[in-house]
PDB file of C-alpha atoms in Angstrom:
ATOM      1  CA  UNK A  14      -4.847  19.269  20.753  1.00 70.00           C
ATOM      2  CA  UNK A  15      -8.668  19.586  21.283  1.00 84.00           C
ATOM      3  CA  UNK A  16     -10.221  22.305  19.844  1.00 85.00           C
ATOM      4  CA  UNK A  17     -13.551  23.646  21.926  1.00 84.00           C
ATOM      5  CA  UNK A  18     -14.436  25.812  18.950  1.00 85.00           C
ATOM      6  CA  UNK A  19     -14.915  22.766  15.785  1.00 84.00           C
ATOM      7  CA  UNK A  20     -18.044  21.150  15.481  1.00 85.00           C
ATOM      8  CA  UNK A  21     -16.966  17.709  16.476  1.00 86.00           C
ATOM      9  CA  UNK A  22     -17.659  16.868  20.198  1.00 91.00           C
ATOM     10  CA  UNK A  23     -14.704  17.060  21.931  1.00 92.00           C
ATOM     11  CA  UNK A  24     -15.243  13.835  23.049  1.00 93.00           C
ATOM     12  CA  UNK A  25     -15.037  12.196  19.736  1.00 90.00           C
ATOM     13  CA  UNK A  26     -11.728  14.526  19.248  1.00 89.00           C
ATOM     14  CA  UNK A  27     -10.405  13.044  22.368  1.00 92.00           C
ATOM     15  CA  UNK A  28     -11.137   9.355  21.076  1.00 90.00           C
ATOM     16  CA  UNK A  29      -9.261  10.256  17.779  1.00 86.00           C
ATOM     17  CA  UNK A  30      -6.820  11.823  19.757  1.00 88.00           C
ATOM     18  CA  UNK A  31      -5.687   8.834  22.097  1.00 90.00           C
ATOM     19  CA  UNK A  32      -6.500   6.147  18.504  1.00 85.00           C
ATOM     20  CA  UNK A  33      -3.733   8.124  16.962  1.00 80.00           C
ATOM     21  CA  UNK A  34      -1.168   8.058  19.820  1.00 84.00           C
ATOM     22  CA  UNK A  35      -2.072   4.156  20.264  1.00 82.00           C
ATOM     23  CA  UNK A  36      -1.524   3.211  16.518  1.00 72.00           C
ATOM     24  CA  UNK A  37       1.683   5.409  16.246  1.00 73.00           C
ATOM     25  CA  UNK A  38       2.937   3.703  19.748  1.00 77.00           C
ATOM     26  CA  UNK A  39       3.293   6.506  21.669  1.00 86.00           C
ATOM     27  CA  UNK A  40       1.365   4.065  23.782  1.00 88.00           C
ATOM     28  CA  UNK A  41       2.240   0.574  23.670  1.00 85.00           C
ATOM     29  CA  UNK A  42       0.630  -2.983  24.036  1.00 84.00           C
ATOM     30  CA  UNK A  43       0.244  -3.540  27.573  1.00 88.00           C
ATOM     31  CA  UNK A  44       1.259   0.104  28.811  1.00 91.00           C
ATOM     32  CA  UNK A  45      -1.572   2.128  31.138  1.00 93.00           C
ATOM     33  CA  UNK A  46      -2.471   5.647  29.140  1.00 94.00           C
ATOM     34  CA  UNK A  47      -3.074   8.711  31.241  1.00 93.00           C
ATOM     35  CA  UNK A  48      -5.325   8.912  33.960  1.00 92.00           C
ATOM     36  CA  UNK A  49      -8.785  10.783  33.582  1.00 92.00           C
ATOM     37  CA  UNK A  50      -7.626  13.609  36.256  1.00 93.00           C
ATOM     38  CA  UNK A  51      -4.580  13.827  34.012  1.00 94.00           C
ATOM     39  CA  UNK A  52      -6.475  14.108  31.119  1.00 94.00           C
ATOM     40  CA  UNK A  53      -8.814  16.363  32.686  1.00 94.00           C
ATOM     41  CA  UNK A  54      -6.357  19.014  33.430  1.00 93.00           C
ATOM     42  CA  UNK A  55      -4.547  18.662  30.477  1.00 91.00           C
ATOM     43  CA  UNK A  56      -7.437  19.390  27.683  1.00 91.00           C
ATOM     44  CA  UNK A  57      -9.333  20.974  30.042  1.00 92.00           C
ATOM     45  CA  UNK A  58     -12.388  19.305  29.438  1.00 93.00           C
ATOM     46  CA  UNK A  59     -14.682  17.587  31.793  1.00 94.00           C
ATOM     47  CA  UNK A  60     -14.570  13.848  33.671  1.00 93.00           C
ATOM     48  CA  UNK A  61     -17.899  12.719  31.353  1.00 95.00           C
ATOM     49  CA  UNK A  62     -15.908  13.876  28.102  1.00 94.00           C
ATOM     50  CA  UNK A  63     -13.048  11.680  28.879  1.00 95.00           C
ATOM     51  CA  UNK A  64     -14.966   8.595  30.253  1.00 94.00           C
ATOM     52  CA  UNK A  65     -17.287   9.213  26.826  1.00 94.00           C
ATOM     53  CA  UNK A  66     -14.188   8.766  24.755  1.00 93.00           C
ATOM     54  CA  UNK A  67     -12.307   5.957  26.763  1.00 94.00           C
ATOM     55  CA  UNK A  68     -15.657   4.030  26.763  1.00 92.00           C
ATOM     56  CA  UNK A  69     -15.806   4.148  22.996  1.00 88.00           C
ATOM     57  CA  UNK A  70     -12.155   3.046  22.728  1.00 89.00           C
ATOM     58  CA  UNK A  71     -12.284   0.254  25.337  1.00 87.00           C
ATOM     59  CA  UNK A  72     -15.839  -1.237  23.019  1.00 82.00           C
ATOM     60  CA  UNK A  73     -13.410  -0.579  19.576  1.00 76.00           C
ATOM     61  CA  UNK A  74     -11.007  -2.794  21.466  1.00 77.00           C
ATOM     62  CA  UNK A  75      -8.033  -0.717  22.071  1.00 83.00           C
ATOM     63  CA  UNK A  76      -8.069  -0.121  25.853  1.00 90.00           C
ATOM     64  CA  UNK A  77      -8.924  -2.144  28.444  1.00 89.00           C
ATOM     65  CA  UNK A  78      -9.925  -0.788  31.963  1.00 90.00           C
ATOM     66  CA  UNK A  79      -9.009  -2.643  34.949  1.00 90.00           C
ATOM     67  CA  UNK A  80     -10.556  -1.651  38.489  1.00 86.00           C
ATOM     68  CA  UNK A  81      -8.338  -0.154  41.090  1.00 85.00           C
ATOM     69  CA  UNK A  82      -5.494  -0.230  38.135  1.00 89.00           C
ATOM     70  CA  UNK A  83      -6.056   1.904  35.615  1.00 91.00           C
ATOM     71  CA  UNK A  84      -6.894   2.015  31.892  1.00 93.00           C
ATOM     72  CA  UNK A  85      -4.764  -0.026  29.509  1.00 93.00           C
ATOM     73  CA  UNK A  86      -3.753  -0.092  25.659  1.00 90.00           C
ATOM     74  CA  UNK A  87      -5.265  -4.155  24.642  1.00 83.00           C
ATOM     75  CA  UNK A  88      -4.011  -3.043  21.232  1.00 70.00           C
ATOM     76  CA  UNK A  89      -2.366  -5.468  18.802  1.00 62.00           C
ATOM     77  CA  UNK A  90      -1.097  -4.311  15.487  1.00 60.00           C
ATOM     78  CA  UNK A  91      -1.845  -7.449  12.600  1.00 55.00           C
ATOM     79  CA  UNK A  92       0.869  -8.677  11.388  1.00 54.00           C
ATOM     80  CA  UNK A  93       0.473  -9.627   7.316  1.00 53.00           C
ATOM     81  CA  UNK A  94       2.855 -11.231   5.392  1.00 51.00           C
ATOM     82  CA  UNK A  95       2.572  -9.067   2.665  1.00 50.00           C
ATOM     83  CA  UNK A  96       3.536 -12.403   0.077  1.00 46.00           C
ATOM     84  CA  UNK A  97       0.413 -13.997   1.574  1.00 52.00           C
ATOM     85  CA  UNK A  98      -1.449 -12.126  -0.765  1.00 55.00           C
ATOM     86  CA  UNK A  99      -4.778 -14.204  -0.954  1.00 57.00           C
ATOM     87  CA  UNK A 100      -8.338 -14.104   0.254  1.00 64.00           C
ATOM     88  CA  UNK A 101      -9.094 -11.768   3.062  1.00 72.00           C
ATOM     89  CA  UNK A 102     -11.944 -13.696   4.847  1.00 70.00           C
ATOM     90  CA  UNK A 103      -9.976 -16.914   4.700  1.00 67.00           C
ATOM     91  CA  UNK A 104      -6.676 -14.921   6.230  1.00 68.00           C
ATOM     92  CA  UNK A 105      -8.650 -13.474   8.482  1.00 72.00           C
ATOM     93  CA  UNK A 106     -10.853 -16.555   9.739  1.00 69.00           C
ATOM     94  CA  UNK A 107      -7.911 -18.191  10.337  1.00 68.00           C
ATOM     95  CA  UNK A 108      -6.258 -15.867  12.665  1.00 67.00           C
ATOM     96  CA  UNK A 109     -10.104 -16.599  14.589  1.00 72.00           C
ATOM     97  CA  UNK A 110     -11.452 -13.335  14.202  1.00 74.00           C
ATOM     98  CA  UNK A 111     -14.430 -12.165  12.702  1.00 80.00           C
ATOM     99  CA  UNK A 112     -14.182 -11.023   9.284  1.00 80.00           C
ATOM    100  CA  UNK A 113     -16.364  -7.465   7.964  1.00 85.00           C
ATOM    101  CA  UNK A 114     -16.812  -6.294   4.514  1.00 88.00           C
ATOM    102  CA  UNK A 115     -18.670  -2.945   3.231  1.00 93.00           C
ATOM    103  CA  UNK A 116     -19.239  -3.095  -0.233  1.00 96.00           C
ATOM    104  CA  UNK A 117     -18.132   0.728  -1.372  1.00 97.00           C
ATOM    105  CA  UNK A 118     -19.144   0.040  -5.440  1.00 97.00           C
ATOM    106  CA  UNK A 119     -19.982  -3.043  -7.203  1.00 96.00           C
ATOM    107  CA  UNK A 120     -21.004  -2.901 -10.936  1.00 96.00           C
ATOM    108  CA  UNK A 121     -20.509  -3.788 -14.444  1.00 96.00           C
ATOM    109  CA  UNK A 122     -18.166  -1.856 -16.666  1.00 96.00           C
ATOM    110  CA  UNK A 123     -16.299  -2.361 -19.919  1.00 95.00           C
ATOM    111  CA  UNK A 124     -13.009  -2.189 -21.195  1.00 91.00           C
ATOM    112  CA  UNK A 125     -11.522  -0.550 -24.216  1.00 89.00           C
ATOM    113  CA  UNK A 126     -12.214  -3.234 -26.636  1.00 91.00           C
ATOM    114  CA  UNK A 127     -15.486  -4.067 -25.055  1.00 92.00           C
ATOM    115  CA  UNK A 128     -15.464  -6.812 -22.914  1.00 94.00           C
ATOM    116  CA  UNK A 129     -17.501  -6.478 -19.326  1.00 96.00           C
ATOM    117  CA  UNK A 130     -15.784  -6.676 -16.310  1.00 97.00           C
ATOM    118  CA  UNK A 131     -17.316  -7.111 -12.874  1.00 97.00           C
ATOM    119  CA  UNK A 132     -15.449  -3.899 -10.612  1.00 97.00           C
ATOM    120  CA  UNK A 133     -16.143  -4.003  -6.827  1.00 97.00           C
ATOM    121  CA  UNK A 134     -15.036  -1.811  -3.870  1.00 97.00           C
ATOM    122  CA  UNK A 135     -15.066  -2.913  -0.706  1.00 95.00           C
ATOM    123  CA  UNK A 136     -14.100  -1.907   2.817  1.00 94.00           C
ATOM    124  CA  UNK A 137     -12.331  -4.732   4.846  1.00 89.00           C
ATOM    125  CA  UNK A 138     -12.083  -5.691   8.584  1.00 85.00           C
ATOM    126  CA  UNK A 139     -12.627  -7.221  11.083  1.00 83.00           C
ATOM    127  CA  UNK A 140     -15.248  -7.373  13.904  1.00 80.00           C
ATOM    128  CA  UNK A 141     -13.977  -6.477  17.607  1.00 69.00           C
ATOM    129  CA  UNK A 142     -17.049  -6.477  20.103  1.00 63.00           C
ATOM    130  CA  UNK A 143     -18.980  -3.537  19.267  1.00 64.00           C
ATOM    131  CA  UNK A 144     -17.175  -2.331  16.503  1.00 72.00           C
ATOM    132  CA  UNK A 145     -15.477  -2.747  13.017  1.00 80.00           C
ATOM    133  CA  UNK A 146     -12.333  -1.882  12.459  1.00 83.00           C
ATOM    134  CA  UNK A 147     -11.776  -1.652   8.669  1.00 88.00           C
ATOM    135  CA  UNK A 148      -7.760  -2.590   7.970  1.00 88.00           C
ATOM    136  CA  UNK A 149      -7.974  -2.272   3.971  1.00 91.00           C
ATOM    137  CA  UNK A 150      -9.576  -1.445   0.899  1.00 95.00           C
ATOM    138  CA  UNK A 151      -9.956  -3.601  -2.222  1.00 93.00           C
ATOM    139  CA  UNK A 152     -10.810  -2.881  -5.890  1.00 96.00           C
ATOM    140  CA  UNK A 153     -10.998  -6.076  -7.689  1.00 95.00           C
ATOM    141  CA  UNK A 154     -12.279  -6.675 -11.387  1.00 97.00           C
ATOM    142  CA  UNK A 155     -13.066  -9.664 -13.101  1.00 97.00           C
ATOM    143  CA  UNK A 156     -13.617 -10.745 -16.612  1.00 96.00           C
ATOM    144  CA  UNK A 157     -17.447 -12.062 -16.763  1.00 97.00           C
ATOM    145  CA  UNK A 158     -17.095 -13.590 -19.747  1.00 95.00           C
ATOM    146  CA  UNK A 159     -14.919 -15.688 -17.348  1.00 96.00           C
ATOM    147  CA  UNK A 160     -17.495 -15.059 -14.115  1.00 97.00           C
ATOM    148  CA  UNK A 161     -20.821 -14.843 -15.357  1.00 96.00           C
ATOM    149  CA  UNK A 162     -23.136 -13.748 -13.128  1.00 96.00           C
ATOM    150  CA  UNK A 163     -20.445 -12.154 -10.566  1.00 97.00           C
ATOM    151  CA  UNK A 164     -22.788  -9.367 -10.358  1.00 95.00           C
ATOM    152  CA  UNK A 165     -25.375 -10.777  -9.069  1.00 95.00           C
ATOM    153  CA  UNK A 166     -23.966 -11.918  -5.594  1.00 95.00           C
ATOM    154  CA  UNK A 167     -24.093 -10.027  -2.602  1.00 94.00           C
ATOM    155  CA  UNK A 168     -20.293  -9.754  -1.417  1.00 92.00           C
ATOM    156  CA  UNK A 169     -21.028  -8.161   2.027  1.00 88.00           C
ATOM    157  CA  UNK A 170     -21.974 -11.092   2.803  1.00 87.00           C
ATOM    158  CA  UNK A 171     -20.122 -13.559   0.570  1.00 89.00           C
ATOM    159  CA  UNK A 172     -16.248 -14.196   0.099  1.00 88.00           C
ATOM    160  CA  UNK A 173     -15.160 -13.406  -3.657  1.00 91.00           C
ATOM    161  CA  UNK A 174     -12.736 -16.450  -3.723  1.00 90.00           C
ATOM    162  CA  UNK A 175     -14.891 -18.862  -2.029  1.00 91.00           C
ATOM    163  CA  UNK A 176     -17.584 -18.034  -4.610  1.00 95.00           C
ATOM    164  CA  UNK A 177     -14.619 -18.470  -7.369  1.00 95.00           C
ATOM    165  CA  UNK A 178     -13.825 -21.928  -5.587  1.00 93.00           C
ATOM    166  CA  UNK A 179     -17.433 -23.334  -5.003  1.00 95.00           C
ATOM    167  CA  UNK A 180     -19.441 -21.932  -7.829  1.00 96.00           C
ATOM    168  CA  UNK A 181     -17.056 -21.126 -10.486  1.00 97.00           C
ATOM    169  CA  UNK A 182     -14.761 -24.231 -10.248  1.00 96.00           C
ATOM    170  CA  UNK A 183     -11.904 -21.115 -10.537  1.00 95.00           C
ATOM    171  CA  UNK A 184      -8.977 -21.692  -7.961  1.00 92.00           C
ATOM    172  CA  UNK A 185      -7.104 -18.910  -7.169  1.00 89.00           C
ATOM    173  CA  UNK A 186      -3.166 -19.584  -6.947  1.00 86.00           C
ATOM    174  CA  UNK A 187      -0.708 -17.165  -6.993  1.00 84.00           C
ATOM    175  CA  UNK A 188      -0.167 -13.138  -7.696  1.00 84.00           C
ATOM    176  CA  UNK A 189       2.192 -10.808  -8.716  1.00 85.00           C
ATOM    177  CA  UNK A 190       1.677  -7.321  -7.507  1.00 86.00           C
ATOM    178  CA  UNK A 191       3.734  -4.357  -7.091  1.00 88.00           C
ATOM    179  CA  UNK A 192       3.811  -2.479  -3.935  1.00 88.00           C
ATOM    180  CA  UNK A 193       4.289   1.298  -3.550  1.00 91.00           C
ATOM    181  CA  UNK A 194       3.114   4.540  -1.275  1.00 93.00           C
ATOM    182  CA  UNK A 195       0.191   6.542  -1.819  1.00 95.00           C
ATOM    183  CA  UNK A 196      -1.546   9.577   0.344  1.00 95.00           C
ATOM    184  CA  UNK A 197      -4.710   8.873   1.844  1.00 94.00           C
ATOM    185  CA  UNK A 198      -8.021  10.359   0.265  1.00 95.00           C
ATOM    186  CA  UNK A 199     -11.209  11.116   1.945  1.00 94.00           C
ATOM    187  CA  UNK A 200     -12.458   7.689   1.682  1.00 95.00           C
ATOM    188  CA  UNK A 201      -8.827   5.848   2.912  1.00 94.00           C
ATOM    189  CA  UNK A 202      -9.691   8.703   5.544  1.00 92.00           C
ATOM    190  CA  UNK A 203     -13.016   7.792   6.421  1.00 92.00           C
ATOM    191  CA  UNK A 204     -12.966   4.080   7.009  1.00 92.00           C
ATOM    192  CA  UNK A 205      -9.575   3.613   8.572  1.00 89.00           C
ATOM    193  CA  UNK A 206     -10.620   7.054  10.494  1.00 84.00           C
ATOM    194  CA  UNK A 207      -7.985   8.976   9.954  1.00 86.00           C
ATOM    195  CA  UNK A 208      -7.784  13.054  11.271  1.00 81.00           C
ATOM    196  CA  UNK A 209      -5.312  14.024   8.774  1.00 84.00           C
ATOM    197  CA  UNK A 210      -3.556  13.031   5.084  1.00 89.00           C
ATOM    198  CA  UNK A 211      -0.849  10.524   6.099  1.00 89.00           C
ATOM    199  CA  UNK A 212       1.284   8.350   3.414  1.00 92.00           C
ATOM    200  CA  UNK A 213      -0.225   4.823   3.526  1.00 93.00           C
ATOM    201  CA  UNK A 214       0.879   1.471   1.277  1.00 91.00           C
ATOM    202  CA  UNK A 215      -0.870   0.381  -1.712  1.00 93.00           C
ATOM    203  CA  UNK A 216      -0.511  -3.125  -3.371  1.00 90.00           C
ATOM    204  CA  UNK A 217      -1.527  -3.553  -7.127  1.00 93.00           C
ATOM    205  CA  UNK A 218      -1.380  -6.388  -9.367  1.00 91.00           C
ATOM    206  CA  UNK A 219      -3.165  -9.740 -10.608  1.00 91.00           C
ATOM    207  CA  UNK A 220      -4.024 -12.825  -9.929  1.00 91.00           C
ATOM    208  CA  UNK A 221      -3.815 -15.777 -11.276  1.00 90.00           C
ATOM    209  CA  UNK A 222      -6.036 -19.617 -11.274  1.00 89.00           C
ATOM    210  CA  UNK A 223      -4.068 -22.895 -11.274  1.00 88.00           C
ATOM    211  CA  UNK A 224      -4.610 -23.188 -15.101  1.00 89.00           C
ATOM    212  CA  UNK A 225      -2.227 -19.861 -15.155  1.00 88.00           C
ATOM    213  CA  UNK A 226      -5.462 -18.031 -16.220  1.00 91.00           C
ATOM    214  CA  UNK A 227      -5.278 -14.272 -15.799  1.00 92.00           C
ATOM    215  CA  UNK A 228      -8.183 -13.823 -13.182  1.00 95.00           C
ATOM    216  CA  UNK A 229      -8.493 -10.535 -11.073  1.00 95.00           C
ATOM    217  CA  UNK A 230      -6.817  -7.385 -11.350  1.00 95.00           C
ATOM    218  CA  UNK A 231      -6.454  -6.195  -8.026  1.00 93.00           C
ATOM    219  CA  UNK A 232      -5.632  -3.147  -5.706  1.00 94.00           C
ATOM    220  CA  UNK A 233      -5.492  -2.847  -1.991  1.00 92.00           C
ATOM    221  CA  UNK A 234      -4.594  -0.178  -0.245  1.00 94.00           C
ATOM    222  CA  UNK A 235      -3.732  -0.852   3.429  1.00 91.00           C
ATOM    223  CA  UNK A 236      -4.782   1.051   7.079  1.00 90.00           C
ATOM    224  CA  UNK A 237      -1.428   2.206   8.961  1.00 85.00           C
ATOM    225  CA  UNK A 238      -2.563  -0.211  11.437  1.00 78.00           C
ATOM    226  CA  UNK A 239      -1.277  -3.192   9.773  1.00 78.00           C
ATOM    227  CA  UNK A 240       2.211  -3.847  10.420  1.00 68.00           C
ATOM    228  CA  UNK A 241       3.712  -5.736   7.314  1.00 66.00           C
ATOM    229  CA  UNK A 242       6.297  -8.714   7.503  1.00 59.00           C
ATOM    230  CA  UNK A 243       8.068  -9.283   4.284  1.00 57.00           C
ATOM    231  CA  UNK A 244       9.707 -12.648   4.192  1.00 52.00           C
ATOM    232  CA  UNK A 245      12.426 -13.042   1.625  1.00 50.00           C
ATOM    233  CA  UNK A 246      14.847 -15.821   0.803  1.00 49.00           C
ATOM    234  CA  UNK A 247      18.901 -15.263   0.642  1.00 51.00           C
ATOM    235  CA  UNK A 248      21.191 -17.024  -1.810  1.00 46.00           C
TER     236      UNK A 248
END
């Protein structure tokens, strides 16, 4: 429910509101969401408040209005095989959507016996019209003994692998992670816009080159908005 006395527009409450119940499929692909006299009456709030928050879903690209019809849920939940576990940009490039990255940390640290390690942070996402819609986040670090220079590039901008592939002559080629629950935080909260602490799924592991070269330790954690397909062979 709304609440007229918090310090968040009740708009923006509203838009949260209605993200929730799309993502949780209260209101499916395809499926026309309330009216704006029904939501009207039922928050008791105003027409501009509602049209204010169905505006700012329909540019995040979960509605879609359609005149004389109504206003429709143009959601689709991504579907990642979770065993595809490989470069986000080139996953998501090839699904033809525009990939987004926000890099959250990015510097040098060292281990216990010494050796520097490249650790970066970023936000992940992709780009629908006039927003981003950030589906994971990524810690990844790197020997630079291995990577020298790492540091130096500007990975908002630039793919990690394809700067492994092109500049560092390192192919990435498989992983073995480990996959298991974890509580959002206020930054899993933040970017995947969450209004409350909900269980989400984190996978952790490494990665491996072609030479069998240990690579990248890695850990994503995932936005509830990816739905997960696990493929698995029977004997």
């Amino acid at each position: 429910m709304l609440d007229k006395t918090d310090v968040v527009p009740l708009y923006i409450q509203l838009q949260r509101f209605l993200k929730e119940e799309i993502l949780k499929g209260t209101y499916p692909e395809g499926e026309m969401i309330p009216s704006e006299t029904q939501l009207t009456k039922k928050y008791g709030i105003t027409r501009t408040t509602v049209r204010k928050a169905i505006s700012n879903l329909v540019n995040e690209g979960f509605l879609q209005q359609v005149h004389g019809k109504g206003t429709f849920v143009r959601f689709k939940r991504m579907k990642y095989s979770i065993w595809n576990f490989g470069g986000f940009t080139d996953y998501i490039k090839g699904r033809n959507e525009t990939p987004v990255s926000k890099v959250l940390e990015a510097r040098r640290i060292f281990n216990s016996e010494g050796s520097p390690y490249f650790k970066l942070v970023r936000a992940r996402g992709i780009k629908r019209e006039q927003a981003e819609l950030f589906l994971t986040i990524d810690t990844s670090l790197l020997p630079l003994e291995l990577f020298p220079g790492l540091d130096t590039y500007d990975f908002a901008k630039e793919s990690l692998y394809r700067v492994l592939r092109d500049i560092y002559k390192v192919f990435p080629k498989r992983s073995e992670i480990g996959v298991r629950p974890v509580m959002s935080d206020e930054q899993t909260q933040t970017y995947f816009q969450l209004s409350e602490t909900v269980p989400l799924l984190m996978a952790e592991g490494k990665v491996f080159d072609d030479k069998g070269r240990d690579i990248e330790a890695v850990k994503v954690v995932y936005s509830p908005e990816i739905e997960f397909k696990i493929m698995t062979t029977m004997h």
